């Protein structure tokens, strides 16, 4: 395996790991975080959500969130050329699917999250029920399912691309 093949393999593995991690984050919100918060009172919901949103915006999270996209696109671009079509198709499809998750995050989740953070401290709110209603929890949850599906399928596609990569490496 030449140096370029090593780079291709490394980037494909990194894209798969980062995308799998993000699929897990989105899935955790869908399966545990939002269902757990759903049954809380308004002040607890707002305070908990604000605290989690502040905590998740970290260099490691942002590097993984955007890294999954950059690495998926790079993995696809590195497959351009003769004889790598089977890997290219799966990596390109994964990159497009994960891009959908990023767009949904930027277009739907970030504005909702930022508006909730901007509402202030829950203990000082005159009407936390109105703040929670304005947050539009159902919209947040619905679009998070889109992120779960798109990032999850992207992870599966990248995993399959790794299988295809391995098959292409076997002489014969």
PDB file of N, CA, C and O in Angstrom, residues 34 37-38 42 45-46 49 104 107-117 119 127-145 147:
ATOM      1  N   UNK A  34     -34.031  14.099  25.376  1.00  0.00           N
ATOM      2  CA  UNK A  34     -35.305  14.806  25.184  1.00  0.00           C
ATOM      3  C   UNK A  34     -36.480  14.053  25.821  1.00  0.00           C
ATOM      4  O   UNK A  34     -37.336  14.705  26.438  1.00  0.00           O
ATOM      5  N   UNK A  37     -36.235  14.913  29.494  1.00  0.00           N
ATOM      6  CA  UNK A  37     -36.609  16.297  29.789  1.00  0.00           C
ATOM      7  C   UNK A  37     -38.102  16.562  29.580  1.00  0.00           C
ATOM      8  O   UNK A  37     -38.657  17.465  30.209  1.00  0.00           O
ATOM      9  N   UNK A  38     -38.722  15.791  28.692  1.00  0.00           N
ATOM     10  CA  UNK A  38     -40.133  16.010  28.352  1.00  0.00           C
ATOM     11  C   UNK A  38     -41.030  16.049  29.588  1.00  0.00           C
ATOM     12  O   UNK A  38     -41.959  16.844  29.658  1.00  0.00           O
ATOM     13  N   UNK A  42     -41.287  23.215  33.593  1.00  0.00           N
ATOM     14  CA  UNK A  42     -40.739  24.169  32.625  1.00  0.00           C
ATOM     15  C   UNK A  42     -39.383  24.738  33.048  1.00  0.00           C
ATOM     16  O   UNK A  42     -38.466  24.820  32.229  1.00  0.00           O
ATOM     17  N   UNK A  45     -36.743  22.002  32.666  1.00  0.00           N
ATOM     18  CA  UNK A  45     -36.467  21.781  31.248  1.00  0.00           C
ATOM     19  C   UNK A  45     -35.552  22.871  30.714  1.00  0.00           C
ATOM     20  O   UNK A  45     -34.517  22.589  30.095  1.00  0.00           O
ATOM     21  N   UNK A  46     -35.933  24.122  30.933  1.00  0.00           N
ATOM     22  CA  UNK A  46     -35.166  25.249  30.380  1.00  0.00           C
ATOM     23  C   UNK A  46     -33.759  25.275  30.961  1.00  0.00           C
ATOM     24  O   UNK A  46     -32.775  25.384  30.213  1.00  0.00           O
ATOM     25  N   UNK A  49     -31.711  22.227  29.673  1.00  0.00           N
ATOM     26  CA  UNK A  49     -31.383  22.347  28.258  1.00  0.00           C
ATOM     27  C   UNK A  49     -30.326  23.424  28.048  1.00  0.00           C
ATOM     28  O   UNK A  49     -29.371  23.227  27.286  1.00  0.00           O
ATOM     29  N   UNK A 104     -29.482  20.861   8.937  1.00  0.00           N
ATOM     30  CA  UNK A 104     -30.601  20.841   9.887  1.00  0.00           C
ATOM     31  C   UNK A 104     -30.170  21.462  11.221  1.00  0.00           C
ATOM     32  O   UNK A 104     -30.908  22.250  11.823  1.00  0.00           O
ATOM     33  N   UNK A 107     -29.837  25.279  10.580  1.00  0.00           N
ATOM     34  CA  UNK A 107     -31.093  25.952  10.223  1.00  0.00           C
ATOM     35  C   UNK A 107     -32.183  25.825  11.278  1.00  0.00           C
ATOM     36  O   UNK A 107     -33.007  26.726  11.428  1.00  0.00           O
ATOM     37  N   UNK A 108     -32.196  24.719  12.015  1.00  0.00           N
ATOM     38  CA  UNK A 108     -33.286  24.477  12.965  1.00  0.00           C
ATOM     39  C   UNK A 108     -32.800  24.520  14.408  1.00  0.00           C
ATOM     40  O   UNK A 108     -33.312  25.296  15.223  1.00  0.00           O
ATOM     41  N   UNK A 109     -31.828  23.680  14.738  1.00  0.00           N
ATOM     42  CA  UNK A 109     -31.457  23.505  16.139  1.00  0.00           C
ATOM     43  C   UNK A 109     -30.726  24.710  16.735  1.00  0.00           C
ATOM     44  O   UNK A 109     -31.039  25.123  17.856  1.00  0.00           O
ATOM     45  N   UNK A 110     -29.768  25.261  16.028  1.00  0.00           N
ATOM     46  CA  UNK A 110     -29.025  26.391  16.600  1.00  0.00           C
ATOM     47  C   UNK A 110     -29.932  27.587  16.891  1.00  0.00           C
ATOM     48  O   UNK A 110     -29.828  28.169  17.987  1.00  0.00           O
ATOM     49  N   UNK A 111     -30.810  27.990  15.984  1.00  0.00           N
ATOM     50  CA  UNK A 111     -31.692  29.120  16.328  1.00  0.00           C
ATOM     51  C   UNK A 111     -32.598  28.833  17.536  1.00  0.00           C
ATOM     52  O   UNK A 111     -32.789  29.707  18.389  1.00  0.00           O
ATOM     53  N   UNK A 112     -33.131  27.613  17.610  1.00  0.00           N
ATOM     54  CA  UNK A 112     -33.973  27.263  18.759  1.00  0.00           C
ATOM     55  C   UNK A 112     -33.153  27.255  20.047  1.00  0.00           C
ATOM     56  O   UNK A 112     -33.588  27.795  21.077  1.00  0.00           O
ATOM     57  N   UNK A 113     -31.973  26.652  20.002  1.00  0.00           N
ATOM     58  CA  UNK A 113     -31.103  26.601  21.180  1.00  0.00           C
ATOM     59  C   UNK A 113     -30.705  28.005  21.630  1.00  0.00           C
ATOM     60  O   UNK A 113     -30.743  28.321  22.821  1.00  0.00           O
ATOM     61  N   UNK A 114     -30.310  28.840  20.661  1.00  0.00           N
ATOM     62  CA  UNK A 114     -29.870  30.193  20.994  1.00  0.00           C
ATOM     63  C   UNK A 114     -31.006  31.027  21.587  1.00  0.00           C
ATOM     64  O   UNK A 114     -30.793  31.805  22.522  1.00  0.00           O
ATOM     65  N   UNK A 115     -32.209  30.869  21.056  1.00  0.00           N
ATOM     66  CA  UNK A 115     -33.357  31.609  21.590  1.00  0.00           C
ATOM     67  C   UNK A 115     -33.645  31.181  23.029  1.00  0.00           C
ATOM     68  O   UNK A 115     -33.952  32.024  23.887  1.00  0.00           O
ATOM     69  N   UNK A 116     -33.520  29.901  23.309  1.00  0.00           N
ATOM     70  CA  UNK A 116     -33.764  29.424  24.671  1.00  0.00           C
ATOM     71  C   UNK A 116     -32.689  29.946  25.631  1.00  0.00           C
ATOM     72  O   UNK A 116     -32.992  30.343  26.756  1.00  0.00           O
ATOM     73  N   UNK A 117     -31.439  29.945  25.167  1.00  0.00           N
ATOM     74  CA  UNK A 117     -30.364  30.488  26.017  1.00  0.00           C
ATOM     75  C   UNK A 117     -30.573  31.985  26.264  1.00  0.00           C
ATOM     76  O   UNK A 117     -30.349  32.476  27.362  1.00  0.00           O
ATOM     77  N   UNK A 119     -33.242  33.557  26.551  1.00  0.00           N
ATOM     78  CA  UNK A 119     -34.412  33.832  27.395  1.00  0.00           C
ATOM     79  C   UNK A 119     -34.029  34.139  28.831  1.00  0.00           C
ATOM     80  O   UNK A 119     -34.847  34.656  29.595  1.00  0.00           O
ATOM     81  N   UNK A 127     -42.704  33.817  33.170  1.00  0.00           N
ATOM     82  CA  UNK A 127     -43.587  32.810  32.568  1.00  0.00           C
ATOM     83  C   UNK A 127     -42.758  31.740  31.846  1.00  0.00           C
ATOM     84  O   UNK A 127     -42.639  31.748  30.620  1.00  0.00           O
ATOM     85  N   UNK A 128     -42.165  30.821  32.602  1.00  0.00           N
ATOM     86  CA  UNK A 128     -41.335  29.785  31.963  1.00  0.00           C
ATOM     87  C   UNK A 128     -42.138  28.899  31.006  1.00  0.00           C
ATOM     88  O   UNK A 128     -41.578  28.383  30.036  1.00  0.00           O
ATOM     89  N   UNK A 129     -43.426  28.728  31.224  1.00  0.00           N
ATOM     90  CA  UNK A 129     -44.241  27.919  30.307  1.00  0.00           C
ATOM     91  C   UNK A 129     -44.280  28.559  28.926  1.00  0.00           C
ATOM     92  O   UNK A 129     -44.201  27.860  27.906  1.00  0.00           O
ATOM     93  N   UNK A 130     -44.379  29.880  28.871  1.00  0.00           N
ATOM     94  CA  UNK A 130     -44.384  30.580  27.586  1.00  0.00           C
ATOM     95  C   UNK A 130     -43.028  30.467  26.897  1.00  0.00           C
ATOM     96  O   UNK A 130     -42.951  30.311  25.672  1.00  0.00           O
ATOM     97  N   UNK A 131     -41.953  30.538  27.690  1.00  0.00           N
ATOM     98  CA  UNK A 131     -40.600  30.399  27.129  1.00  0.00           C
ATOM     99  C   UNK A 131     -40.427  28.999  26.549  1.00  0.00           C
ATOM    100  O   UNK A 131     -39.922  28.834  25.435  1.00  0.00           O
ATOM    101  N   UNK A 132     -40.882  28.003  27.285  1.00  0.00           N
ATOM    102  CA  UNK A 132     -40.763  26.616  26.797  1.00  0.00           C
ATOM    103  C   UNK A 132     -41.614  26.418  25.548  1.00  0.00           C
ATOM    104  O   UNK A 132     -41.175  25.777  24.589  1.00  0.00           O
ATOM    105  N   UNK A 133     -42.800  26.966  25.529  1.00  0.00           N
ATOM    106  CA  UNK A 133     -43.669  26.840  24.347  1.00  0.00           C
ATOM    107  C   UNK A 133     -43.040  27.523  23.140  1.00  0.00           C
ATOM    108  O   UNK A 133     -43.091  26.997  22.025  1.00  0.00           O
ATOM    109  N   UNK A 134     -42.429  28.678  23.356  1.00  0.00           N
ATOM    110  CA  UNK A 134     -41.774  29.398  22.257  1.00  0.00           C
ATOM    111  C   UNK A 134     -40.576  28.616  21.719  1.00  0.00           C
ATOM    112  O   UNK A 134     -40.233  28.723  20.541  1.00  0.00           O
ATOM    113  N   UNK A 135     -39.943  27.828  22.584  1.00  0.00           N
ATOM    114  CA  UNK A 135     -38.808  26.999  22.159  1.00  0.00           C
ATOM    115  C   UNK A 135     -39.234  26.007  21.079  1.00  0.00           C
ATOM    116  O   UNK A 135     -38.454  25.675  20.194  1.00  0.00           O
ATOM    117  N   UNK A 136     -40.455  25.541  21.107  1.00  0.00           N
ATOM    118  CA  UNK A 136     -41.000  24.592  20.137  1.00  0.00           C
ATOM    119  C   UNK A 136     -40.278  23.246  20.205  1.00  0.00           C
ATOM    120  O   UNK A 136     -39.609  22.812  19.264  1.00  0.00           O
ATOM    121  N   UNK A 137     -40.453  22.630  21.353  1.00  0.00           N
ATOM    122  CA  UNK A 137     -39.832  21.338  21.649  1.00  0.00           C
ATOM    123  C   UNK A 137     -40.157  20.277  20.587  1.00  0.00           C
ATOM    124  O   UNK A 137     -39.285  19.508  20.174  1.00  0.00           O
ATOM    125  N   UNK A 138     -41.400  20.247  20.133  1.00  0.00           N
ATOM    126  CA  UNK A 138     -41.797  19.240  19.132  1.00  0.00           C
ATOM    127  C   UNK A 138     -41.013  19.412  17.840  1.00  0.00           C
ATOM    128  O   UNK A 138     -40.594  18.438  17.214  1.00  0.00           O
ATOM    129  N   UNK A 139     -40.809  20.655  17.422  1.00  0.00           N
ATOM    130  CA  UNK A 139     -40.025  20.913  16.205  1.00  0.00           C
ATOM    131  C   UNK A 139     -38.580  20.472  16.404  1.00  0.00           C
ATOM    132  O   UNK A 139     -37.986  19.842  15.521  1.00  0.00           O
ATOM    133  N   UNK A 140     -37.999  20.787  17.553  1.00  0.00           N
ATOM    134  CA  UNK A 140     -36.624  20.407  17.848  1.00  0.00           C
ATOM    135  C   UNK A 140     -36.481  18.887  17.767  1.00  0.00           C
ATOM    136  O   UNK A 140     -35.564  18.357  17.134  1.00  0.00           O
ATOM    137  N   UNK A 141     -37.398  18.176  18.418  1.00  0.00           N
ATOM    138  CA  UNK A 141     -37.350  16.715  18.469  1.00  0.00           C
ATOM    139  C   UNK A 141     -37.540  16.112  17.083  1.00  0.00           C
ATOM    140  O   UNK A 141     -36.802  15.204  16.672  1.00  0.00           O
ATOM    141  N   UNK A 142     -38.528  16.602  16.337  1.00  0.00           N
ATOM    142  CA  UNK A 142     -38.797  16.076  14.999  1.00  0.00           C
ATOM    143  C   UNK A 142     -37.574  16.205  14.101  1.00  0.00           C
ATOM    144  O   UNK A 142     -37.171  15.244  13.437  1.00  0.00           O
ATOM    145  N   UNK A 143     -36.970  17.380  14.090  1.00  0.00           N
ATOM    146  CA  UNK A 143     -35.794  17.576  13.233  1.00  0.00           C
ATOM    147  C   UNK A 143     -34.572  16.832  13.765  1.00  0.00           C
ATOM    148  O   UNK A 143     -33.677  16.481  12.994  1.00  0.00           O
ATOM    149  N   UNK A 144     -34.533  16.565  15.060  1.00  0.00           N
ATOM    150  CA  UNK A 144     -33.435  15.751  15.565  1.00  0.00           C
ATOM    151  C   UNK A 144     -33.526  14.332  15.014  1.00  0.00           C
ATOM    152  O   UNK A 144     -32.504  13.705  14.744  1.00  0.00           O
ATOM    153  N   UNK A 145     -34.740  13.821  14.843  1.00  0.00           N
ATOM    154  CA  UNK A 145     -34.883  12.497  14.227  1.00  0.00           C
ATOM    155  C   UNK A 145     -34.315  12.490  12.814  1.00  0.00           C
ATOM    156  O   UNK A 145     -33.742  11.483  12.369  1.00  0.00           O
ATOM    157  N   UNK A 147     -31.740  14.217  11.920  1.00  0.00           N
ATOM    158  CA  UNK A 147     -30.288  14.099  12.135  1.00  0.00           C
ATOM    159  C   UNK A 147     -29.892  12.683  12.520  1.00  0.00           C
ATOM    160  O   UNK A 147     -28.848  12.184  12.090  1.00  0.00           O
TER     161      UNK A 147
END
